Amino acid sequence: MYLLENQKQIITELDIFYKSYPENLKITITGTNGKSSVCLMLYNIFKSKKFDVRLVGNIGKSPLEEKKINNKTIFIIEASSYQISYNKYFKTDYAAILNLNVDHLERHGTINRYAQAKIKLICDQNKNQISIIEKNNYIINKNILNKKIKSKIIKIKFDKMSFFKKKIKNYYLLDKNNLNNIHFVYKISKIFKISDHIIFKTLNLFKGLKFRKQIVLSKKNLKIINDSKSTSFSSSNGLLSTYKNIYWIVGGMYKKGDKYILEKKYHKNINAYIIGLNKDYFINQFKSKIKSKYLKNLKNAILAIKKNIKKDLKEKIILFSPAAASFDQFKNFEDRGRHFNSLIKKFNFYGK
């Protein structure tokens, strides 16, 4: 009750951080999918360039825990819609909204309110600051209209796919979602005059974060990918449109407003194994689109897949990308991801 009564007097950690280091350069990344990976890519690239750079926010340390800050220290910040919506003073020199899809509607209510929370990051900027958004994202562009935006807006077109595919040899980064997000990484790196050599050398060494498109096994004609971080269809679609012959483990607590939208040409590549609480929701989403069956839990799904792939001599992918929250059966996505890896080991996929 006390907090509610004094809500106007409360400021956020990012506000305190901004007030503490107003002159330091800040690059803030938000969006629905890929924020953490983009922040880590940028951090690694900036480190390779020998910048004094810190990785903070939803990834890395709290910004207030950082030590030995000087006037050349650059902060790369991952920010969620929750953090942005509560800020009163925080401003960022560079703001990037990577993408915007249905998510967190349990909190924001509608997709437009969710968009407004993200776009506040741009609206709070000054005229000498820069914002980077997706050129063809209807939701972002619609919600920017009639806003008094002072910063310079750069709109990203996803037109460097062929160029990136030639330069990037890192298999982990070659799905559609990562390639889209690398457009932002590349643009920001170029603003800081970082060479292609450093950018692509660093990206090719990038190992990614656990449970985010993580390749846990790659041998002969089988790859196993742990993408437990996927909590919506939009976060799974990049992988589903990249591979063929996919044994897809999906399910959990679906996100309000989320829908399975994938081009028809990819449907033939997918067999879905549904787990978790919202069985009927997922069955209805896949009806007349892809083959699916309900297996209740992760153990049952993996055992069913192991049995089915014995006769499958083609190249195949076991994809654990739930497109749903984890809380029906697990503490969080990390707990879910660890459980998947332990079952893959237990059922001896590594040995056979």
PDB file of N, CA and C in Angstrom, residues 101-152:
ATOM      1  N   ASN A 101       6.792  -8.309 -31.804  1.00  0.00           N
ATOM      2  CA  ASN A 101       5.749  -9.294 -32.054  1.00  0.00           C
ATOM      3  C   ASN A 101       4.915  -9.460 -30.792  1.00  0.00           C
ATOM      4  N   VAL A 102       3.852 -10.224 -30.891  1.00  0.00           N
ATOM      5  CA  VAL A 102       2.959 -10.435 -29.745  1.00  0.00           C
ATOM      6  C   VAL A 102       3.732 -11.043 -28.578  1.00  0.00           C
ATOM      7  N   ASP A 103       3.711 -10.376 -27.436  1.00  0.00           N
ATOM      8  CA  ASP A 103       4.348 -10.876 -26.212  1.00  0.00           C
ATOM      9  C   ASP A 103       3.891 -10.005 -25.047  1.00  0.00           C
ATOM     10  N   HIS A 104       3.926 -10.571 -23.868  1.00  0.00           N
ATOM     11  CA  HIS A 104       3.636  -9.842 -22.622  1.00  0.00           C
ATOM     12  C   HIS A 104       2.277  -9.149 -22.620  1.00  0.00           C
ATOM     13  N   LEU A 105       1.319  -9.688 -23.364  1.00  0.00           N
ATOM     14  CA  LEU A 105      -0.003  -9.054 -23.377  1.00  0.00           C
ATOM     15  C   LEU A 105      -0.750  -9.292 -22.070  1.00  0.00           C
ATOM     16  N   GLU A 106      -0.297 -10.297 -21.292  1.00  0.00           N
ATOM     17  CA  GLU A 106      -0.871 -10.488 -19.954  1.00  0.00           C
ATOM     18  C   GLU A 106      -0.649  -9.237 -19.109  1.00  0.00           C
ATOM     19  N   ARG A 107       0.453  -8.547 -19.392  1.00  0.00           N
ATOM     20  CA  ARG A 107       0.815  -7.342 -18.644  1.00  0.00           C
ATOM     21  C   ARG A 107       0.318  -6.063 -19.329  1.00  0.00           C
ATOM     22  N   HIS A 108       0.561  -5.963 -20.629  1.00  0.00           N
ATOM     23  CA  HIS A 108       0.279  -4.713 -21.343  1.00  0.00           C
ATOM     24  C   HIS A 108      -1.149  -4.635 -21.887  1.00  0.00           C
ATOM     25  N   GLY A 109      -1.799  -5.769 -22.034  1.00  0.00           N
ATOM     26  CA  GLY A 109      -3.187  -5.758 -22.477  1.00  0.00           C
ATOM     27  C   GLY A 109      -3.369  -5.890 -23.977  1.00  0.00           C
ATOM     28  N   THR A 110      -2.728  -5.007 -24.751  1.00  0.00           N
ATOM     29  CA  THR A 110      -2.846  -5.045 -26.213  1.00  0.00           C
ATOM     30  C   THR A 110      -1.464  -4.906 -26.840  1.00  0.00           C
ATOM     31  N   ILE A 111      -1.365  -5.298 -28.112  1.00  0.00           N
ATOM     32  CA  ILE A 111      -0.097  -5.184 -28.819  1.00  0.00           C
ATOM     33  C   ILE A 111       0.329  -3.726 -28.947  1.00  0.00           C
ATOM     34  N   ASN A 112      -0.623  -2.802 -29.083  1.00  0.00           N
ATOM     35  CA  ASN A 112      -0.266  -1.387 -29.198  1.00  0.00           C
ATOM     36  C   ASN A 112       0.297  -0.828 -27.895  1.00  0.00           C
ATOM     37  N   ARG A 113      -0.241  -1.257 -26.772  1.00  0.00           N
ATOM     38  CA  ARG A 113       0.318  -0.815 -25.485  1.00  0.00           C
ATOM     39  C   ARG A 113       1.713  -1.381 -25.267  1.00  0.00           C
ATOM     40  N   TYR A 114       1.903  -2.623 -25.706  1.00  0.00           N
ATOM     41  CA  TYR A 114       3.235  -3.229 -25.642  1.00  0.00           C
ATOM     42  C   TYR A 114       4.208  -2.427 -26.509  1.00  0.00           C
ATOM     43  N   ALA A 115       3.766  -2.063 -27.704  1.00  0.00           N
ATOM     44  CA  ALA A 115       4.602  -1.260 -28.599  1.00  0.00           C
ATOM     45  C   ALA A 115       4.934   0.097 -27.978  1.00  0.00           C
ATOM     46  N   GLN A 116       3.944   0.722 -27.348  1.00  0.00           N
ATOM     47  CA  GLN A 116       4.161   2.026 -26.722  1.00  0.00           C
ATOM     48  C   GLN A 116       5.227   1.955 -25.633  1.00  0.00           C
ATOM     49  N   ALA A 117       5.224   0.841 -24.893  1.00  0.00           N
ATOM     50  CA  ALA A 117       6.230   0.665 -23.839  1.00  0.00           C
ATOM     51  C   ALA A 117       7.629   0.606 -24.449  1.00  0.00           C
ATOM     52  N   LYS A 118       7.782  -0.097 -25.561  1.00  0.00           N
ATOM     53  CA  LYS A 118       9.084  -0.188 -26.224  1.00  0.00           C
ATOM     54  C   LYS A 118       9.500   1.161 -26.822  1.00  0.00           C
ATOM     55  N   ILE A 119       8.553   1.806 -27.494  1.00  0.00           N
ATOM     56  CA  ILE A 119       8.841   3.041 -28.219  1.00  0.00           C
ATOM     57  C   ILE A 119       9.170   4.201 -27.277  1.00  0.00           C
ATOM     58  N   LYS A 120       8.761   4.094 -26.035  1.00  0.00           N
ATOM     59  CA  LYS A 120       9.110   5.118 -25.038  1.00  0.00           C
ATOM     60  C   LYS A 120      10.622   5.327 -24.977  1.00  0.00           C
ATOM     61  N   LEU A 121      11.389   4.268 -25.242  1.00  0.00           N
ATOM     62  CA  LEU A 121      12.845   4.370 -25.250  1.00  0.00           C
ATOM     63  C   LEU A 121      13.305   5.414 -26.258  1.00  0.00           C
ATOM     64  N   ILE A 122      12.637   5.464 -27.421  1.00  0.00           N
ATOM     65  CA  ILE A 122      12.964   6.425 -28.470  1.00  0.00           C
ATOM     66  C   ILE A 122      12.401   7.803 -28.146  1.00  0.00           C
ATOM     67  N   CYS A 123      11.174   7.833 -27.659  1.00  0.00           N
ATOM     68  CA  CYS A 123      10.514   9.117 -27.356  1.00  0.00           C
ATOM     69  C   CYS A 123      11.259   9.909 -26.280  1.00  0.00           C
ATOM     70  N   ASP A 124      11.991   9.224 -25.421  1.00  0.00           N
ATOM     71  CA  ASP A 124      12.721   9.884 -24.331  1.00  0.00           C
ATOM     72  C   ASP A 124      14.079  10.425 -24.759  1.00  0.00           C
ATOM     73  N   GLN A 125      14.474  10.178 -25.998  1.00  0.00           N
ATOM     74  CA  GLN A 125      15.793  10.614 -26.452  1.00  0.00           C
ATOM     75  C   GLN A 125      15.822  12.104 -26.795  1.00  0.00           C
ATOM     76  N   ASN A 126      17.052  12.632 -26.859  1.00  0.00           N
ATOM     77  CA  ASN A 126      17.284  14.018 -27.270  1.00  0.00           C
ATOM     78  C   ASN A 126      17.616  14.085 -28.760  1.00  0.00           C
ATOM     79  N   LYS A 127      17.724  15.287 -29.293  1.00  0.00           N
ATOM     80  CA  LYS A 127      17.910  15.472 -30.738  1.00  0.00           C
ATOM     81  C   LYS A 127      19.266  14.986 -31.238  1.00  0.00           C
ATOM     82  N   ASN A 128      20.269  14.923 -30.371  1.00  0.00           N
ATOM     83  CA  ASN A 128      21.594  14.481 -30.795  1.00  0.00           C
ATOM     84  C   ASN A 128      21.794  12.977 -30.627  1.00  0.00           C
ATOM     85  N   GLN A 129      20.714  12.249 -30.334  1.00  0.00           N
ATOM     86  CA  GLN A 129      20.796  10.811 -30.135  1.00  0.00           C
ATOM     87  C   GLN A 129      20.198  10.067 -31.331  1.00  0.00           C
ATOM     88  N   ILE A 130      20.429   8.764 -31.384  1.00  0.00           N
ATOM     89  CA  ILE A 130      20.064   7.972 -32.569  1.00  0.00           C
ATOM     90  C   ILE A 130      19.206   6.779 -32.170  1.00  0.00           C
ATOM     91  N   SER A 131      18.154   6.539 -32.944  1.00  0.00           N
ATOM     92  CA  SER A 131      17.325   5.357 -32.748  1.00  0.00           C
ATOM     93  C   SER A 131      17.326   4.525 -34.031  1.00  0.00           C
ATOM     94  N   ILE A 132      17.278   3.210 -33.870  1.00  0.00           N
ATOM     95  CA  ILE A 132      17.328   2.291 -35.003  1.00  0.00           C
ATOM     96  C   ILE A 132      16.146   1.340 -34.893  1.00  0.00           C
ATOM     97  N   ILE A 133      15.339   1.294 -35.947  1.00  0.00           N
ATOM     98  CA  ILE A 133      14.148   0.449 -35.935  1.00  0.00           C
ATOM     99  C   ILE A 133      14.059  -0.326 -37.254  1.00  0.00           C
ATOM    100  N   GLU A 134      13.159  -1.289 -37.283  1.00  0.00           N
ATOM    101  CA  GLU A 134      12.912  -2.091 -38.478  1.00  0.00           C
ATOM    102  C   GLU A 134      12.008  -1.298 -39.426  1.00  0.00           C
ATOM    103  N   LYS A 135      12.455  -1.125 -40.661  1.00  0.00           N
ATOM    104  CA  LYS A 135      11.729  -0.289 -41.628  1.00  0.00           C
ATOM    105  C   LYS A 135      10.308  -0.780 -41.896  1.00  0.00           C
ATOM    106  N   ASN A 136      10.141  -2.100 -41.996  1.00  0.00           N
ATOM    107  CA  ASN A 136       8.862  -2.645 -42.437  1.00  0.00           C
ATOM    108  C   ASN A 136       8.036  -3.276 -41.319  1.00  0.00           C
ATOM    109  N   ASN A 137       8.344  -2.947 -40.072  1.00  0.00           N
ATOM    110  CA  ASN A 137       7.525  -3.463 -38.978  1.00  0.00           C
ATOM    111  C   ASN A 137       6.321  -2.540 -38.791  1.00  0.00           C
ATOM    112  N   TYR A 138       5.162  -3.031 -39.182  1.00  0.00           N
ATOM    113  CA  TYR A 138       3.941  -2.215 -39.175  1.00  0.00           C
ATOM    114  C   TYR A 138       3.616  -1.702 -37.777  1.00  0.00           C
ATOM    115  N   ILE A 139       3.748  -2.545 -36.783  1.00  0.00           N
ATOM    116  CA  ILE A 139       3.361  -2.164 -35.412  1.00  0.00           C
ATOM    117  C   ILE A 139       4.231  -1.029 -34.903  1.00  0.00           C
ATOM    118  N   ILE A 140       5.546  -1.126 -35.127  1.00  0.00           N
ATOM    119  CA  ILE A 140       6.464  -0.072 -34.674  1.00  0.00           C
ATOM    120  C   ILE A 140       6.150   1.246 -35.389  1.00  0.00           C
ATOM    121  N   ASN A 141       6.058   1.183 -36.710  1.00  0.00           N
ATOM    122  CA  ASN A 141       5.849   2.414 -37.492  1.00  0.00           C
ATOM    123  C   ASN A 141       4.500   3.053 -37.210  1.00  0.00           C
ATOM    124  N   LYS A 142       3.485   2.226 -37.017  1.00  0.00           N
ATOM    125  CA  LYS A 142       2.156   2.751 -36.690  1.00  0.00           C
ATOM    126  C   LYS A 142       2.180   3.514 -35.364  1.00  0.00           C
ATOM    127  N   ASN A 143       2.882   2.982 -34.384  1.00  0.00           N
ATOM    128  CA  ASN A 143       2.891   3.584 -33.058  1.00  0.00           C
ATOM    129  C   ASN A 143       3.864   4.754 -32.926  1.00  0.00           C
ATOM    130  N   ILE A 144       4.743   4.921 -33.909  1.00  0.00           N
ATOM    131  CA  ILE A 144       5.632   6.087 -33.909  1.00  0.00           C
ATOM    132  C   ILE A 144       4.937   7.315 -34.493  1.00  0.00           C
ATOM    133  N   LEU A 145       3.946   7.085 -35.351  1.00  0.00           N
ATOM    134  CA  LEU A 145       3.214   8.203 -35.958  1.00  0.00           C
ATOM    135  C   LEU A 145       2.667   9.140 -34.874  1.00  0.00           C
ATOM    136  N   ASN A 146       2.759  10.418 -35.149  1.00  0.00           N
ATOM    137  CA  ASN A 146       2.226  11.452 -34.249  1.00  0.00           C
ATOM    138  C   ASN A 146       2.973  11.557 -32.924  1.00  0.00           C
ATOM    139  N   LYS A 147       4.103  10.878 -32.814  1.00  0.00           N
ATOM    140  CA  LYS A 147       4.945  11.026 -31.633  1.00  0.00           C
ATOM    141  C   LYS A 147       5.961  12.136 -31.880  1.00  0.00           C
ATOM    142  N   LYS A 148       6.249  12.896 -30.863  1.00  0.00           N
ATOM    143  CA  LYS A 148       7.260  13.944 -30.978  1.00  0.00           C
ATOM    144  C   LYS A 148       8.630  13.338 -30.699  1.00  0.00           C
ATOM    145  N   ILE A 149       9.231  12.827 -31.756  1.00  0.00           N
ATOM    146  CA  ILE A 149      10.526  12.170 -31.626  1.00  0.00           C
ATOM    147  C   ILE A 149      11.633  13.145 -32.024  1.00  0.00           C
ATOM    148  N   LYS A 150      12.553  13.360 -31.113  1.00  0.00           N
ATOM    149  CA  LYS A 150      13.634  14.323 -31.339  1.00  0.00           C
ATOM    150  C   LYS A 150      14.864  13.678 -31.968  1.00  0.00           C
ATOM    151  N   SER A 151      15.081  12.409 -31.687  1.00  0.00           N
ATOM    152  CA  SER A 151      16.302  11.741 -32.143  1.00  0.00           C
ATOM    153  C   SER A 151      16.252  11.445 -33.634  1.00  0.00           C
ATOM    154  N   LYS A 152      17.424  11.173 -34.195  1.00  0.00           N
ATOM    155  CA  LYS A 152      17.511  10.751 -35.591  1.00  0.00           C
ATOM    156  C   LYS A 152      17.091   9.277 -35.681  1.00  0.00           C
TER     157      LYS A 152
END
